[in-house]
Short mmCIF file of C-alpha atoms in Angstrom, two decimals:
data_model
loop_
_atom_site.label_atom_id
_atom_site.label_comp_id
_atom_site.label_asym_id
_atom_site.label_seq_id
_atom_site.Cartn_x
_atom_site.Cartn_y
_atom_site.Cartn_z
CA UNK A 1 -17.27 -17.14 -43.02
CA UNK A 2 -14.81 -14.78 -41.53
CA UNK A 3 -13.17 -15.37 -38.41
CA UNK A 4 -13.00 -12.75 -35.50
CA UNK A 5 -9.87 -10.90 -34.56
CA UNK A 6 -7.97 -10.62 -31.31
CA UNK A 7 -6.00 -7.61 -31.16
CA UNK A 8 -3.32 -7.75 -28.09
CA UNK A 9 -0.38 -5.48 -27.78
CA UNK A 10 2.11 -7.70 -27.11
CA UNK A 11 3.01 -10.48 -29.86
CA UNK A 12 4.13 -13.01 -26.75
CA UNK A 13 0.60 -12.77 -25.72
CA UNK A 14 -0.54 -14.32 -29.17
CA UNK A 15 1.02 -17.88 -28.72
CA UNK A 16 -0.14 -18.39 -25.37
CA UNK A 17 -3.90 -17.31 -26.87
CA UNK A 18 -4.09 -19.40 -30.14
CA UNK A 19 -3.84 -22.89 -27.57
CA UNK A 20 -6.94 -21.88 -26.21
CA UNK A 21 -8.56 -20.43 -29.12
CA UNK A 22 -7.15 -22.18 -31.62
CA UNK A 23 -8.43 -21.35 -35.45
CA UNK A 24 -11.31 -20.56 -34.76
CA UNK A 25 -9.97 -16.46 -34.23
CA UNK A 26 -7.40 -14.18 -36.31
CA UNK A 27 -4.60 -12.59 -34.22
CA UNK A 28 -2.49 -9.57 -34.27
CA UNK A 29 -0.84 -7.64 -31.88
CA UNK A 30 -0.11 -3.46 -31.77
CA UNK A 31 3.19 -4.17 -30.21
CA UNK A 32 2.71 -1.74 -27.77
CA UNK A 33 1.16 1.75 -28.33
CA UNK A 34 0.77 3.22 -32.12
CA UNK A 35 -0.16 6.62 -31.82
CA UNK A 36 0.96 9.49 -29.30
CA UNK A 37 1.62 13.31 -29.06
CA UNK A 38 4.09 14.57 -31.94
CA UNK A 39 7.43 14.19 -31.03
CA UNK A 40 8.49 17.82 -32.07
CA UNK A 41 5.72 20.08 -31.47
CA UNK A 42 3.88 20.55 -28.42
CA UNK A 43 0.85 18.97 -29.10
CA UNK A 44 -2.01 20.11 -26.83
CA UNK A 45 -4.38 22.93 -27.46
CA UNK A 46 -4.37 24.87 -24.16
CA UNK A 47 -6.94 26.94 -25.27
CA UNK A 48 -9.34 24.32 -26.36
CA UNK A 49 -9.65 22.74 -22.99
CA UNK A 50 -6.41 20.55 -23.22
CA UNK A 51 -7.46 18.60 -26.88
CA UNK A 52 -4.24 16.51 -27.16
CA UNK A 53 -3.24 16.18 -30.85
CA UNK A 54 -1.94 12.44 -31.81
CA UNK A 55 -0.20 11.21 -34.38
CA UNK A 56 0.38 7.56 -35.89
CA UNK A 57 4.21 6.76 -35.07
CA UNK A 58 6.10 6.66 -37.49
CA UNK A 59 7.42 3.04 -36.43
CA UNK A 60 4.77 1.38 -36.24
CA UNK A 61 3.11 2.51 -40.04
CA UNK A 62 3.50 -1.38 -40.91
CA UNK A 63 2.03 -2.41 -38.06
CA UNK A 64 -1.15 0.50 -38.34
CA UNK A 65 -1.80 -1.29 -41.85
CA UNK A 66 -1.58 -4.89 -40.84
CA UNK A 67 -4.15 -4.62 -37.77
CA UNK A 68 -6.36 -2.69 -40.74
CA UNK A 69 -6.12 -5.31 -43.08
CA UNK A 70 -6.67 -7.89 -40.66
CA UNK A 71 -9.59 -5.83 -39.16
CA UNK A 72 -11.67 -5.61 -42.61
CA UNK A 73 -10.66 -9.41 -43.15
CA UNK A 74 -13.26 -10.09 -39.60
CA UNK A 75 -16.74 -9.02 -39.10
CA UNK A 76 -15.73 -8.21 -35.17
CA UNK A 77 -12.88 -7.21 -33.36
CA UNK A 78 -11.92 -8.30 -29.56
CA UNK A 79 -9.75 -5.18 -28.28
CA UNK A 80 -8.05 -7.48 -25.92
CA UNK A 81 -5.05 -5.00 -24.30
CA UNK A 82 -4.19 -5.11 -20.92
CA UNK A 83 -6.70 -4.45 -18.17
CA UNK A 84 -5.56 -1.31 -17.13
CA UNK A 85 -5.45 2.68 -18.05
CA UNK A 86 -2.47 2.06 -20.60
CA UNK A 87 -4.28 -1.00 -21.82
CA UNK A 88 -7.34 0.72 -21.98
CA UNK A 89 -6.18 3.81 -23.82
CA UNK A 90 -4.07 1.14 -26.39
CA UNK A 91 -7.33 0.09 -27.01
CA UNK A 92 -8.91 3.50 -27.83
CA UNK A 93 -6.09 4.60 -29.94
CA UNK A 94 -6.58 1.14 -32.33
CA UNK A 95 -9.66 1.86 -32.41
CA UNK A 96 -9.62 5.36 -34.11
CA UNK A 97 -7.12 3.90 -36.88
CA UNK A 98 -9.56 1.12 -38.09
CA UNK A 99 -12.94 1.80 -40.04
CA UNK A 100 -15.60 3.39 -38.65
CA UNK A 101 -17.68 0.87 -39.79
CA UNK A 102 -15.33 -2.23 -37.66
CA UNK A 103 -17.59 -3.66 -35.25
CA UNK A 104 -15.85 -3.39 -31.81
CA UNK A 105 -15.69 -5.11 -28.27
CA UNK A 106 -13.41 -4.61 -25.39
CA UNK A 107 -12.22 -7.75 -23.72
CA UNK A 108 -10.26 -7.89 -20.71
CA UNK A 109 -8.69 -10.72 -18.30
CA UNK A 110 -7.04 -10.92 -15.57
CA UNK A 111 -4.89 -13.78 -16.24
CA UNK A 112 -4.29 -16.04 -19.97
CA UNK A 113 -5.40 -18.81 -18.51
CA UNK A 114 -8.24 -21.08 -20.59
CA UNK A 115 -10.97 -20.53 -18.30
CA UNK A 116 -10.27 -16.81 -17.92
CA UNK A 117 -10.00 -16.17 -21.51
CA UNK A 118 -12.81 -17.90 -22.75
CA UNK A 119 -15.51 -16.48 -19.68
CA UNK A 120 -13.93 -12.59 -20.54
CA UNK A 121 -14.77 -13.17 -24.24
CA UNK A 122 -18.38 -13.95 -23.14
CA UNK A 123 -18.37 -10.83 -21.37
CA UNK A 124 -17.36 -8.15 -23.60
CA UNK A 125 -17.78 -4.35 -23.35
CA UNK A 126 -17.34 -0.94 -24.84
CA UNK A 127 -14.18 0.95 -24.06
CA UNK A 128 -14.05 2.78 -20.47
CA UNK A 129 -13.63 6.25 -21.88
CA UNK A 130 -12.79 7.10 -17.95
CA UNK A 131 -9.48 5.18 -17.84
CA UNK A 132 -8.60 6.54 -21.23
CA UNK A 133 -9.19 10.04 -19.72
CA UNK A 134 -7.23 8.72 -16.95
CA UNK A 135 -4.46 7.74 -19.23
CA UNK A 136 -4.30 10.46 -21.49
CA UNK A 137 -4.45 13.16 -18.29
CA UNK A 138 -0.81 11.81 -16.90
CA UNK A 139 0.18 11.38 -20.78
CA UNK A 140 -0.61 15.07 -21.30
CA UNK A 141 0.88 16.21 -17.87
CA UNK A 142 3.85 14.40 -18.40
CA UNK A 143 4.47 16.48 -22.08
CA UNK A 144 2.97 20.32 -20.17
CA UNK A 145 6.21 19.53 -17.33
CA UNK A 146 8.57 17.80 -19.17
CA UNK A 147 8.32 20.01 -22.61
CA UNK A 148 8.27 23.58 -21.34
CA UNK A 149 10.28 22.96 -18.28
CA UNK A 150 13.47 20.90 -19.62
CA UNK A 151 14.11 23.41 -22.06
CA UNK A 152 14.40 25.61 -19.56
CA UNK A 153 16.69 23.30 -17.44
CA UNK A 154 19.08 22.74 -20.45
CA UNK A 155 19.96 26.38 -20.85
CA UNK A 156 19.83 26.88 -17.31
CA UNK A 157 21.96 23.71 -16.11
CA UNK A 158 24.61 23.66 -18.52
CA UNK A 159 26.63 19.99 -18.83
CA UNK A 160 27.25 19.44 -22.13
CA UNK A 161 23.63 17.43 -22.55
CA UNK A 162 20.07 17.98 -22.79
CA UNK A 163 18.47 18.26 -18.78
CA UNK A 164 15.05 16.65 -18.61
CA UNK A 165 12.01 17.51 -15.89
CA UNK A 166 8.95 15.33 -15.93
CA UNK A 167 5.76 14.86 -13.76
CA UNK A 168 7.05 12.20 -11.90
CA UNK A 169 10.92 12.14 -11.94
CA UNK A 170 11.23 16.08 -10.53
CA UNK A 171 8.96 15.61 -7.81
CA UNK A 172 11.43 12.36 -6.97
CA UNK A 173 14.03 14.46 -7.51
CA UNK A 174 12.87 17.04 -4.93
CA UNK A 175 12.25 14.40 -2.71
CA UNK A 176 15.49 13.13 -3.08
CA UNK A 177 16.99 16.05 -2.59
CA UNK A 178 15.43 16.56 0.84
CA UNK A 179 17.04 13.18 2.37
CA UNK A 180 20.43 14.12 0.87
CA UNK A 181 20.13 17.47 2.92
CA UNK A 182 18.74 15.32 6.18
CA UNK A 183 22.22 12.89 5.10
CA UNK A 184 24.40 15.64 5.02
CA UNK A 185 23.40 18.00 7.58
CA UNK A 186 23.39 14.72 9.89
CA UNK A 187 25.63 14.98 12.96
CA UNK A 188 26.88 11.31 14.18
CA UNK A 189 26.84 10.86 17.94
CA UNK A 190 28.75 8.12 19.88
CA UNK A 191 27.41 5.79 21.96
CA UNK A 192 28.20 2.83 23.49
CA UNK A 193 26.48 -0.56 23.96
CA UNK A 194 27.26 -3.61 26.69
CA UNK A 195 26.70 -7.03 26.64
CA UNK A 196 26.83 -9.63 29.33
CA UNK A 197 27.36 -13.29 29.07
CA UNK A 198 25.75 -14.97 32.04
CA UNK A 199 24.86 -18.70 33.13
CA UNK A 200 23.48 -20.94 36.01
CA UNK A 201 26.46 -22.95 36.16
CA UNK A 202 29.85 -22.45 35.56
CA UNK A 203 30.08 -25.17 33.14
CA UNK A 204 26.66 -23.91 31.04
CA UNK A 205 26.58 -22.95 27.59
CA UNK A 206 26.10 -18.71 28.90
CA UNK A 207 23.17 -16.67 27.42
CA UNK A 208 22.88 -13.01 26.41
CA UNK A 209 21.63 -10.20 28.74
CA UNK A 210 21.63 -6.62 27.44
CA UNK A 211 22.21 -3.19 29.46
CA UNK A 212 18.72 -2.02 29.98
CA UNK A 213 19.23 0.68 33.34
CA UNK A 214 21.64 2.35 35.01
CA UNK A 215 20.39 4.20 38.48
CA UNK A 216 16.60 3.57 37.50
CA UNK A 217 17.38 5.49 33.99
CA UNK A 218 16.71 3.61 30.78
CA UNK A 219 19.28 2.83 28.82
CA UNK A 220 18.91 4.30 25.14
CA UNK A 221 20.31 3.52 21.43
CA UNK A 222 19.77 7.12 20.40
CA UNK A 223 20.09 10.26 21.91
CA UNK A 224 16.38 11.46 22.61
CA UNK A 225 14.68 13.77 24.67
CA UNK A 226 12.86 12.03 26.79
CA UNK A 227 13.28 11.92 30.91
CA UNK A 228 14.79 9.29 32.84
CA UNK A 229 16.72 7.57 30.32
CA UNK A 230 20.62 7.22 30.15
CA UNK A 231 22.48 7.44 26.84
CA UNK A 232 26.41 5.79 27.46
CA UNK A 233 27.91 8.67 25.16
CA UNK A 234 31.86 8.08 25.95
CA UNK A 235 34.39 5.04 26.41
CA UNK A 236 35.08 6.37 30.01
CA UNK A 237 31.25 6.18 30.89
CA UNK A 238 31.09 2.56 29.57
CA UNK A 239 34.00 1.67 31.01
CA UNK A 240 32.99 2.83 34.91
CA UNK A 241 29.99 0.74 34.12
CA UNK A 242 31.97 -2.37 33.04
CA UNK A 243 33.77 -1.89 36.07
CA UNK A 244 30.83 -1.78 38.25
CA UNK A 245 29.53 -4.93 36.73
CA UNK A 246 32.29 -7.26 37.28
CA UNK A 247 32.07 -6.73 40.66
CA UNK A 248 28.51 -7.38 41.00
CA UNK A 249 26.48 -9.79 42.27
CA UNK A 250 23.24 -10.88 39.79
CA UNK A 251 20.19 -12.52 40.08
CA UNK A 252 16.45 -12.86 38.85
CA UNK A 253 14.30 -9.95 39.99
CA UNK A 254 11.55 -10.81 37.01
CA UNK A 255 10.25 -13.02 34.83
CA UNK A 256 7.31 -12.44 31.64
CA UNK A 257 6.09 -15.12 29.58
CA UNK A 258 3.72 -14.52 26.68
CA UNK A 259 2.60 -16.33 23.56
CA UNK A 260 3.10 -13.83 20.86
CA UNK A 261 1.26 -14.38 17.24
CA UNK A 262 2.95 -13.17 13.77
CA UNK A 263 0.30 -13.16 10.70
CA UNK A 264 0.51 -13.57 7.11
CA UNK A 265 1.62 -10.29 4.62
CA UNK A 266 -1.21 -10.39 2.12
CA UNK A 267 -0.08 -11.57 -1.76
CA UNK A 268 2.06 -9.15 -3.78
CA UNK A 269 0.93 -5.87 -5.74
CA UNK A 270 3.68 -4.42 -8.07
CA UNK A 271 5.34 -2.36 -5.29
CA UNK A 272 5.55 -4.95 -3.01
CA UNK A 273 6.92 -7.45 -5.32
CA UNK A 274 9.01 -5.01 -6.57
CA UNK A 275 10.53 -4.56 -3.25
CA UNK A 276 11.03 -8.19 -2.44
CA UNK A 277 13.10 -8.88 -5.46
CA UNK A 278 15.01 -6.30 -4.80
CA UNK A 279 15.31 -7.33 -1.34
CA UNK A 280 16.06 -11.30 -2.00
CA UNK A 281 17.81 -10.98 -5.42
CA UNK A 282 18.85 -7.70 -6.14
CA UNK A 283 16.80 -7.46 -9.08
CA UNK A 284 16.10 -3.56 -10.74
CA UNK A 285 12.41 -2.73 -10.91
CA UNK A 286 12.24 -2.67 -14.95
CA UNK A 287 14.32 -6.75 -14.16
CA UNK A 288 11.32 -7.47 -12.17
CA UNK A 289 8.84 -6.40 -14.13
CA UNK A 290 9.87 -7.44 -17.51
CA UNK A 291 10.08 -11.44 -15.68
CA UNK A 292 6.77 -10.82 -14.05
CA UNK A 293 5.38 -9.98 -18.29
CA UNK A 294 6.87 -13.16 -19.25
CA UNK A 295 4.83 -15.02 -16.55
CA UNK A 296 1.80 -13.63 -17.38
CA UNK A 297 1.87 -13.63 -20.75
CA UNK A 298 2.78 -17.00 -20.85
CA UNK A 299 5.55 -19.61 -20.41
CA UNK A 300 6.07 -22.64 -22.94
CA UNK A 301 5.06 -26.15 -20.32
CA UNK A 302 6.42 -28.55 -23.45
CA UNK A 303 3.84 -30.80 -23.07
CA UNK A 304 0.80 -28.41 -21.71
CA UNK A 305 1.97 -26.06 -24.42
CA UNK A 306 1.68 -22.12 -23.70
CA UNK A 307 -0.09 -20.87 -20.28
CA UNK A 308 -0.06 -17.99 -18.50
CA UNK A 309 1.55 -18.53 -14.64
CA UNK A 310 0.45 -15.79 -12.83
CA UNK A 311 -2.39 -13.16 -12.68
CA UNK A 312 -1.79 -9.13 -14.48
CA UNK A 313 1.42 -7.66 -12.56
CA UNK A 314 0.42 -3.95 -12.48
CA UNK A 315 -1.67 -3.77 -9.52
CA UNK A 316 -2.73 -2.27 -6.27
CA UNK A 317 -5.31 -4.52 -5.35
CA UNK A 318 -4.70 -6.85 -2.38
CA UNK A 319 -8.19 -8.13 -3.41
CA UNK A 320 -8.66 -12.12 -4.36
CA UNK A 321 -10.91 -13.79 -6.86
CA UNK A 322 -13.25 -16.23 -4.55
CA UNK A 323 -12.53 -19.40 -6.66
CA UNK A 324 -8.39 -18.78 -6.00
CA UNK A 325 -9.39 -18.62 -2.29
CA UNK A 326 -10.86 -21.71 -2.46
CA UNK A 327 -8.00 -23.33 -3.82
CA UNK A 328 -5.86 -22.16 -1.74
CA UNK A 329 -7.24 -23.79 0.95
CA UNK A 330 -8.28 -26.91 -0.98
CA UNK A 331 -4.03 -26.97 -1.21
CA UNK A 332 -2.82 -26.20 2.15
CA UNK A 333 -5.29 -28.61 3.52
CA UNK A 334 -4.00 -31.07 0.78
CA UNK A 335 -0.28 -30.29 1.39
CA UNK A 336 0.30 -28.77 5.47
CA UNK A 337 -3.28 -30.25 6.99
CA UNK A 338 -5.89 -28.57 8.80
CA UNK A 339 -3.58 -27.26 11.64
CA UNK A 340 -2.40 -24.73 8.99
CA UNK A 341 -5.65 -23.92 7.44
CA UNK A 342 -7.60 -20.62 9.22
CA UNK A 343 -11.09 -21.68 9.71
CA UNK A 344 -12.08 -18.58 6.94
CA UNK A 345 -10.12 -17.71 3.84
CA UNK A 346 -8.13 -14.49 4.80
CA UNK A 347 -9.19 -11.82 2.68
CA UNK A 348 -6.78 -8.75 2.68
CA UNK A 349 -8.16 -5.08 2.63
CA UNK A 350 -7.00 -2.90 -0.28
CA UNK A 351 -6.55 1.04 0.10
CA UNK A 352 -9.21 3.56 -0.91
CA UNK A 353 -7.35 4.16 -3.89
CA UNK A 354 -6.84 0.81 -5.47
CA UNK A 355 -8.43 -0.42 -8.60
CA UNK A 356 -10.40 -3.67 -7.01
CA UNK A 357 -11.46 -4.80 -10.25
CA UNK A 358 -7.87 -6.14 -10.60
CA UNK A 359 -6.52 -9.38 -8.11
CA UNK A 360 -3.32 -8.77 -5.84
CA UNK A 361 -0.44 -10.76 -8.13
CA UNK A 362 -0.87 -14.79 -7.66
CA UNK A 363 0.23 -17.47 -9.67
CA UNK A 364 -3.23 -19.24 -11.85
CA UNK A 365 -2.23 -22.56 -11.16
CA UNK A 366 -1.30 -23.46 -7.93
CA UNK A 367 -0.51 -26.98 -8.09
CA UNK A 368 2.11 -25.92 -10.88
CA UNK A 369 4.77 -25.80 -7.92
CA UNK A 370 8.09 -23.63 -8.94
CA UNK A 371 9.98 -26.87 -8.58
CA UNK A 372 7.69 -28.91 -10.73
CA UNK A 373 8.26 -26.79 -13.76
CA UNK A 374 11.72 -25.26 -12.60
CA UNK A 375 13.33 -26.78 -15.56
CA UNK A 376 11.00 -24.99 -18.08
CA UNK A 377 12.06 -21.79 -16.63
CA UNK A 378 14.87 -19.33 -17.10
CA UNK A 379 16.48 -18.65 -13.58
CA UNK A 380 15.03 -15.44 -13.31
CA UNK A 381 11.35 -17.11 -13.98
CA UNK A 382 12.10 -19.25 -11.13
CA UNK A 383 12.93 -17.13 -8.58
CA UNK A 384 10.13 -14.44 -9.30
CA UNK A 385 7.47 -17.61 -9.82
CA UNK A 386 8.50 -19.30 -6.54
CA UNK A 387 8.41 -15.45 -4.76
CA UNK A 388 4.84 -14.94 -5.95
CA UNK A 389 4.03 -18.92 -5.05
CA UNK A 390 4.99 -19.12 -2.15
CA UNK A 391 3.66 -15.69 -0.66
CA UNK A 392 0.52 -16.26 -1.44
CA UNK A 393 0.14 -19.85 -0.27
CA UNK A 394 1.18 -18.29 3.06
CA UNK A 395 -1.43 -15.69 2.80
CA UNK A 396 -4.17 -18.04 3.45
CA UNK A 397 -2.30 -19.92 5.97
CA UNK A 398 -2.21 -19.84 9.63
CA UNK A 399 -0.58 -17.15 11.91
CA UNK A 400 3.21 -18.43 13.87
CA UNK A 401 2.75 -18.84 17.04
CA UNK A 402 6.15 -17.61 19.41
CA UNK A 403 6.93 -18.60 22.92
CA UNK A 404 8.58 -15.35 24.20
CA UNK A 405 10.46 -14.70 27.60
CA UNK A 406 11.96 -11.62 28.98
CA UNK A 407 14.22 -11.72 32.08
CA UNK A 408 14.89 -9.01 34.39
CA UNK A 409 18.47 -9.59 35.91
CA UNK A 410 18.95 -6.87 39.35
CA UNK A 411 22.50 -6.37 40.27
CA UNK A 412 23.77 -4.92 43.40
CA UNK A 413 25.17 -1.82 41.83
CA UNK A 414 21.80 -0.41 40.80
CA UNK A 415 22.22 -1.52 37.46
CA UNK A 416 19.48 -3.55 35.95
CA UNK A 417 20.33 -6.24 32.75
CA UNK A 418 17.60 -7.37 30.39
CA UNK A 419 17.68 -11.30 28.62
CA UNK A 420 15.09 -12.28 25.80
CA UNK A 421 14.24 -15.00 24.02
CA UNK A 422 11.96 -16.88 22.21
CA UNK A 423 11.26 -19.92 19.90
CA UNK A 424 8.30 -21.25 17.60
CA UNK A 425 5.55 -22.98 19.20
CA UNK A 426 3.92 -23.21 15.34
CA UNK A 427 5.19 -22.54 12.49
CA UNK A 428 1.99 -21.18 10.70
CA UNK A 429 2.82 -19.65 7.49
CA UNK A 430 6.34 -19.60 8.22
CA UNK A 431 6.59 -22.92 6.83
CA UNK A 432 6.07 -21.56 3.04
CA UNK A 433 7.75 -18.06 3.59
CA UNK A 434 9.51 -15.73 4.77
CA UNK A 435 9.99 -12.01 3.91
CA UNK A 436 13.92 -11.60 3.05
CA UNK A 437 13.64 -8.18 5.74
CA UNK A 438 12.56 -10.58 8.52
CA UNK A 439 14.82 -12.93 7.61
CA UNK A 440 17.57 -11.49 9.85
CA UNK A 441 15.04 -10.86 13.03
CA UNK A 442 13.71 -14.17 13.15
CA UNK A 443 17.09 -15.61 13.88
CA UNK A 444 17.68 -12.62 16.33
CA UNK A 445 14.08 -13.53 18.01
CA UNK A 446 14.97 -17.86 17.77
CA UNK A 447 17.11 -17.34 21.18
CA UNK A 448 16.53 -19.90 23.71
CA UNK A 449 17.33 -19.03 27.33
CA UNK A 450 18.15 -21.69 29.68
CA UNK A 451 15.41 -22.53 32.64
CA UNK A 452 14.82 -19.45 34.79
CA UNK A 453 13.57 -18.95 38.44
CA UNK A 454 12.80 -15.28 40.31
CA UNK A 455 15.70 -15.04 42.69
CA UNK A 456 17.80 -17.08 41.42
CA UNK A 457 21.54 -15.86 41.32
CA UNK A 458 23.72 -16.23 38.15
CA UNK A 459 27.56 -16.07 37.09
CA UNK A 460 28.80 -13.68 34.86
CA UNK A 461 31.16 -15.10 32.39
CA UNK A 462 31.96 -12.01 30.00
CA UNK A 463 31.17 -8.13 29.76
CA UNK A 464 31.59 -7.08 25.95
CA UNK A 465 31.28 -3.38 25.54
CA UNK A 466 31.23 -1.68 21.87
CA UNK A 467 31.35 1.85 20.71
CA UNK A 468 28.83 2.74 18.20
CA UNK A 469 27.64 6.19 15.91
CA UNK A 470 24.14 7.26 15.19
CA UNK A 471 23.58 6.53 11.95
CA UNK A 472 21.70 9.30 9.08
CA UNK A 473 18.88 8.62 6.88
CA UNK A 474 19.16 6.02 4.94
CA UNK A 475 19.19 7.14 0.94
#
């Protein structure tokens, strides 16, 4: 009896999928696409309504006539490519090189874990011709721009080597053109910011209170348009309000107290995580991506053999499966307690455009905690792993909860100074994680101010006043 055949298109994928399947299936992988437009002739008929003309790559002839041979050895075949447009069009394109009479199913799942695999291969399909149109129409756009444009470009822009343009790389370049111009055209203004140090008692550790009017006119960062607001543009204006404040008498004219609530980001999609990693390690996008493949195609667990860590990582979908809600919450109950558990699972609204049939990224098993298999990681693993971990614990858990205070401080001298502060009344999700970008304002928001009255009168201890330039666009 002949055995069925999994075709994947990446040969890591393979190990992690014979430990759940076992013998019982042949395997062989198409390493990635094995057909596309020639690489030296155009290849579309523009007068035939687009018909793209493929042809088998040359590198991968050994790997056309194993998945043919294997495919004649089975009496099905399980298309099993990733569950997206490139996946989908992989698919397509093995399917054209093996015999018409091959009988085939398309099998997709969203993470290579044993219960995903084995439900997807009870639920197989025919081949969505609509992402394969969707595929091929960016495939074909990128050849129309990039092969009658660049030539252009080359003869045109002449250093020495071939000048590409490309569907999405000119339109980045145009765009990053434009902020060069904003950079460059960008006139710096001065301004200058002051400080007080004030306290209750001469002895007291002082606390922080900011310039925030000057004769009943705001003070501003940036120069602006608006009315009534004051913009300190010069050392000698800053320094005639120093000297105004050291002779001044201060004390309490207001006082605002308010509980302020920070929620949950919802679990990565590939931009997002992109971003982060960047953001906490300095990792490229291609560095990111190429660890998050490795995750969910499957790490080796020694004793637990092969699995899969974390759901497909090309995604837009903030969307999550009902059964990893439910375990979220089983954990955070389990782990933080019902103080940190919302009384509904949170579930996150993707854009118009996203493809909901995929999850947001999340790892498959959440009591595999980074640090419990940390060891059977490279570094890079680890950090990505505990990134994707941790933010989506904390996307089912409860909001922070901030104590905030804002002090108005009246001076005799018409000159108004403004003190903030604030500290955690709950922790909420904070306790798991916290974006890298916030990292630096939630140690500017932890200030604690000493105990306040309206009216009362403070010291000044120090005036600190600092010259500063508007700053461009950042690149």
């Amino acid at each position: 009896m002949t055995k069925p055949l999994i075709i994947v298109e990446s040969p890591a994928k393979i190990k992690t999928l014979k430990k759940f399947l076992g013998a019982k299936y042949n395997f062989a992988s198409s390493v990635g696409h094995i057909r596309d437009l020639p690489e030296k002739e155009f290849g579309i008929d523009v007068e035939h309504n687009f018909e793209p003309k493929y042809v088998n790559l040359p590198t991968k002839k050994d790997v056309i006539k194993k998945l043919k041979d294997s495919a004649k050895k089975s009496d099905i075949v399980y298309l099993c490519p990733d569950p997206d447009r490139e996946g989908e069009a992989i698919a397509w394109h093995v399917a054209a090189i093996l015999p018409k009479s091959t009988k085939l199913k398309r099998v997709t799942f969203n993470s290579i874990t044993k219960t995903a695999v084995l439900e997807a291969l009870k639920h197989p399909r025919k081949i969505d011709l609509a992402l394969v149109d969707a595929q091929q129409a960016r495939r074909l756009l990128d050849r129309i721009v990039g092969y009658k444009i660049s030539p252009i470009l080359s003869k045109t822009i002449k250093r020495g080597k071939g000048t590409s343009a490309g569907r999405v790389q000119s339109v980045a370049l145009k765009l990053v053109v434009e902020r060069e111009i904003q950079i460059r055209n960008f006139k710096s203004i001065e301004y200058w910011k002051i400080l007080t140090k004030l306290n209750t008692k001469s002895k007291e550790k002082p606390f922080d209170a900011f310039l925030y009017s000057v004769d009943d006119k705001r003070v501003e960062k940036e120069k602006t348009d608006k009315k009534d607001v004051f913009l300190i543009p010069n050392e000698k204006t800053a320094k005639a309000i120093v000297d105004k404040l050291k002779k001044a008498t201060y004390k309490v004219s207001k006082i605002e107290k308010k509980e302020k609530k920070r929620y949950p980001t919802p679990p990565f999609i590939t931009s997002t995580l992109q971003q982060e990693a960047s953001r906490h390690f300095g990792f490229s996008a291609n560095r990111t991506m190429g660890v998050a493949q490795s995750l969910y195609e499957g790490v080796d667990l020694k004793s637990k053999g092969f699995e899969g860590l974390i759901t497909y990582m090309r995604t837009d979908s903030v969307s999550i499966a009902t059964e990893a809600l439910l375990g979220a919450r089983a954990y955070i109950k389990n782990k933080y307690g019902n103080n940190f558990l919302p009384e509904s699972a949170i579930r996150y609204k993707s854009k118009k455009s996203a493809q909901e049939a995929h999850e947001a990224i999340r790892p498959t098993n959440l009591y595999l905690t980074p640090d419990e298999i940390k060891e059977l990681l490279t570094l890079d693993q680890y950090k990505l792993y505990s990134l994707i971990w941790k933010r989506f614990i904390a996307s089912q858990m409860k909001p922070a909860i901030y104590d905030t205070v804002s002090c108005d401080i009246e001076t005799d001298k018409k000159i108004i100074l403004r003190a903030t502060g604030s500290n955690i009344k709950f922790a909420g999700f904070l306790k798991v994680y916290v974006e890298k970008k916030d990292i630096s304002e939630e140690e500017e928001e932890i200030k604690l101010l000493p105990h306040l009255e309206e009216g009362k009168t403070l010291l000044l201890k120090d005036i600190i006043s600092d010259q500063s330039f508007t700053k461009p666009p950042a690149r």
